[in-house]
Amino acid sequence: MDDITPRLARRVHALREANGLSLDALAERSGVSRSAISLIERGQSSPTAVVLDRLAAALGVTLASLFEADAAARTAAPAPLARVAEQPVWTDPASGYVRRNVSPAWPSPIQLVDVRFPPGQRVAYEQAARETEVHQQVWMIEGAMDLSVGRETWRLEAGDCLAMQLDAPIVWHNPTRRAARYLVALVSLPWRNR
């Protein structure tokens, strides 16, 4: 499997071009500087989860979509099976959380992500306006997490599952001394009532 940084670089660049956006236009839409986007697209920067989420929202995709292989980079048609050794793994340089995109490249509206979140860490997403309606469910496998969606906060413990729509600020926080592990399931739908 190729390194995740070049994959992110190719994917962000391909999505920007597919959306007909210049570096300046994407910078304005995302709130990420033009120079930072240029470094990401050249594979010279390891962006944080927060920066990637801003770019994903501005490009009209989910964060998980940024880790998919770009169609031009694929050597074969998408397969319906994703072997664990083929699943892209990325570590957020700011918090140290590790995400594995579990879903195969096969076309599907569902994306699955396995996350290991270090103790004491926190990641806050602003949730910029999206062109699609994104629903997400979080199923705790091990440990505990405090999850704030807008003004509400839930403590999730092993076995708990929380459903939400990605339309408000979200804060992920592991207040414990143990790593947490959870599965995220995402579905993107066209906006129904805009």
Coordinates of C-alpha atoms in Angstrom, one line a residue:
M1 CA 0.0 0.0 0.0
D2 CA 1.3 3.5 -0.8
D3 CA 2.0 6.0 1.9
I4 CA -1.1 7.9 3.0
T5 CA 0.4 11.4 2.5
P6 CA 0.8 11.0 -1.3
R7 CA -2.7 9.5 -1.4
L8 CA -4.2 12.5 0.4
A9 CA -2.2 14.9 -1.8
R10 CA -3.6 13.2 -5.0
R11 CA -7.1 13.1 -3.7
V12 CA -7.3 16.7 -2.5
H13 CA -5.9 17.9 -5.8
A14 CA -8.2 15.7 -7.9
L15 CA -11.3 16.8 -5.9
R16 CA -10.3 20.5 -6.2
E17 CA -9.9 20.1 -10.0
A18 CA -13.2 18.1 -10.3
N19 CA -15.0 21.0 -8.5
G20 CA -13.3 23.5 -10.9
L21 CA -11.7 25.3 -7.9
S22 CA -8.5 27.3 -7.9
L23 CA -6.2 27.1 -4.9
D24 CA -7.5 30.6 -4.0
A25 CA -11.2 29.6 -4.3
L26 CA -10.7 26.4 -2.2
A27 CA -8.8 28.5 0.4
E28 CA -11.7 31.0 0.6
R29 CA -14.3 28.2 0.8
S30 CA -12.5 26.2 3.5
G31 CA -10.7 28.8 5.6
V32 CA -7.4 26.9 5.0
S33 CA -4.6 29.1 3.6
R34 CA -3.7 28.8 -0.1
S35 CA -0.1 27.9 0.9
A36 CA -1.3 25.1 3.3
I37 CA -3.4 23.6 0.5
S38 CA -0.5 23.8 -1.9
L39 CA 1.7 22.0 0.6
I40 CA -0.9 19.3 1.2
E41 CA -1.4 18.8 -2.6
R42 CA 2.3 18.4 -3.1
G43 CA 2.6 15.9 -0.3
Q44 CA 4.8 18.2 1.7
S45 CA 2.5 18.7 4.7
S46 CA 0.8 16.4 7.2
P47 CA -2.5 18.2 7.8
T48 CA -4.4 17.8 11.0
A49 CA -7.9 16.3 11.2
V50 CA -9.4 19.7 11.6
V51 CA -7.8 21.0 8.4
L52 CA -8.8 17.9 6.5
D53 CA -12.4 18.3 7.7
R54 CA -12.5 21.9 6.5
L55 CA -11.2 20.8 3.1
A56 CA -13.6 17.9 2.9
A57 CA -16.6 20.2 3.6
A58 CA -15.4 22.8 1.1
L59 CA -15.0 20.0 -1.5
G60 CA -18.5 18.5 -0.8
V61 CA -17.2 15.1 0.5
T62 CA -16.8 13.5 3.9
L63 CA -13.5 13.4 5.7
A64 CA -13.4 9.6 5.1
S65 CA -13.6 10.3 1.3
L66 CA -10.3 12.1 1.4
F67 CA -8.5 8.8 2.2
E68 CA -9.9 6.9 -0.8
A69 CA -7.7 6.3 -3.8
D70 CA -8.4 8.7 -6.6
A71 CA -9.9 7.0 -9.7
A72 CA -6.9 8.0 -11.8
A73 CA -4.5 6.4 -9.3
R74 CA -6.4 3.0 -9.3
T75 CA -4.8 0.3 -11.3
A76 CA -8.0 -1.9 -11.3
A77 CA -11.7 -1.5 -11.0
P78 CA -12.9 -1.0 -7.4
A79 CA -13.3 -4.3 -5.5
P80 CA -16.2 -5.1 -3.1
L81 CA -13.6 -6.5 -0.5
A82 CA -11.1 -4.4 1.4
R83 CA -8.5 -6.6 3.1
V84 CA -7.2 -5.2 6.3
A85 CA -3.7 -4.7 4.8
E86 CA -5.2 -2.6 2.1
Q87 CA -7.2 -0.3 4.3
P88 CA -5.7 3.2 4.5
V89 CA -4.5 4.2 8.0
W90 CA -3.8 7.8 9.0
T91 CA -2.7 9.4 12.3
D92 CA -3.7 12.9 13.2
P93 CA -0.5 14.8 13.9
A94 CA -2.2 17.0 16.5
S95 CA -4.0 14.5 18.7
G96 CA -2.4 11.2 17.7
Y97 CA -5.8 9.6 16.9
V98 CA -5.6 6.8 14.4
R99 CA -8.2 6.2 11.8
R100 CA -8.6 3.2 9.5
N101 CA -10.9 3.5 6.5
V102 CA -12.5 0.1 6.6
S103 CA -14.8 0.4 3.6
P104 CA -13.8 -1.1 0.2
A105 CA -13.5 1.2 -2.8
W106 CA -16.7 -0.4 -4.2
P107 CA -19.3 2.3 -4.8
S108 CA -21.6 2.6 -1.7
P109 CA -23.3 5.4 0.2
I110 CA -22.0 3.9 3.4
Q111 CA -18.5 4.6 4.8
L112 CA -17.0 2.8 7.8
V113 CA -14.1 4.1 9.8
D114 CA -12.3 2.4 12.8
V115 CA -10.8 5.0 15.2
R116 CA -8.4 4.6 18.1
F117 CA -8.4 7.7 20.2
P118 CA -5.6 8.4 22.8
P119 CA -6.4 9.2 26.4
G120 CA -6.7 12.8 27.3
Q121 CA -7.0 14.0 23.7
R122 CA -9.6 16.3 22.1
V123 CA -10.5 17.2 18.5
A124 CA -13.0 19.9 17.6
Y125 CA -14.7 20.2 14.2
E126 CA -16.4 23.4 13.2
Q127 CA -18.7 21.7 10.7
A128 CA -18.9 24.1 7.9
A129 CA -21.9 24.1 5.5
R130 CA -21.9 21.0 3.3
E131 CA -23.4 20.4 -0.1
T132 CA -24.8 17.0 1.1
E133 CA -26.6 15.8 4.2
V134 CA -24.2 13.6 6.2
H135 CA -25.5 11.2 8.8
Q136 CA -23.2 9.5 11.2
Q137 CA -23.4 6.8 13.9
V138 CA -20.7 6.2 16.4
W139 CA -20.5 2.8 18.1
M140 CA -18.1 2.5 21.0
I141 CA -16.1 -0.7 21.0
E142 CA -13.6 -0.1 23.9
G143 CA -13.1 2.7 26.5
A144 CA -15.2 5.9 26.7
M145 CA -15.6 9.2 24.9
D146 CA -17.4 12.4 25.6
L147 CA -19.0 13.6 22.3
S148 CA -20.5 17.1 22.0
V149 CA -22.7 17.8 19.1
G150 CA -23.8 21.4 19.1
R151 CA -24.8 22.2 22.7
E152 CA -25.4 18.6 23.8
T153 CA -22.8 16.3 25.3
W154 CA -23.0 12.5 25.6
R155 CA -20.7 10.1 27.4
L156 CA -20.3 7.0 25.3
E157 CA -19.1 3.8 26.8
A158 CA -18.4 0.4 25.3
G159 CA -21.5 -0.9 23.5
D160 CA -23.2 2.6 23.2
C161 CA -24.2 4.0 19.8
L162 CA -24.9 7.6 19.0
A163 CA -26.6 8.8 15.8
M164 CA -26.1 12.4 14.6
Q165 CA -26.2 14.6 11.5
L166 CA -23.0 16.5 10.6
D167 CA -24.6 20.0 10.7
A168 CA -23.2 21.4 14.0
P169 CA -19.8 21.7 15.7
I170 CA -18.6 18.4 17.1
V171 CA -16.0 17.9 19.8
W172 CA -14.5 14.4 20.4
H173 CA -12.8 14.1 23.8
N174 CA -11.3 11.1 25.6
P175 CA -11.3 12.2 29.3
T176 CA -10.0 8.9 30.5
R177 CA -6.5 7.4 31.0
R178 CA -7.3 4.6 28.5
A179 CA -7.3 4.7 24.7
A180 CA -10.8 4.5 23.2
R181 CA -11.8 2.6 20.1
Y182 CA -15.0 3.2 18.1
L183 CA -16.5 2.6 14.7
V184 CA -18.0 5.5 12.7
A185 CA -20.6 4.8 10.0
L186 CA -21.3 7.6 7.6
V187 CA -24.0 8.1 4.9
S188 CA -24.2 11.1 2.5
L189 CA -27.5 12.1 1.0
P190 CA -28.5 15.0 -1.2
W191 CA -30.0 17.8 0.8
R192 CA -33.8 17.3 0.9
N193 CA -35.0 20.7 2.2
R194 CA -32.7 23.6 1.3

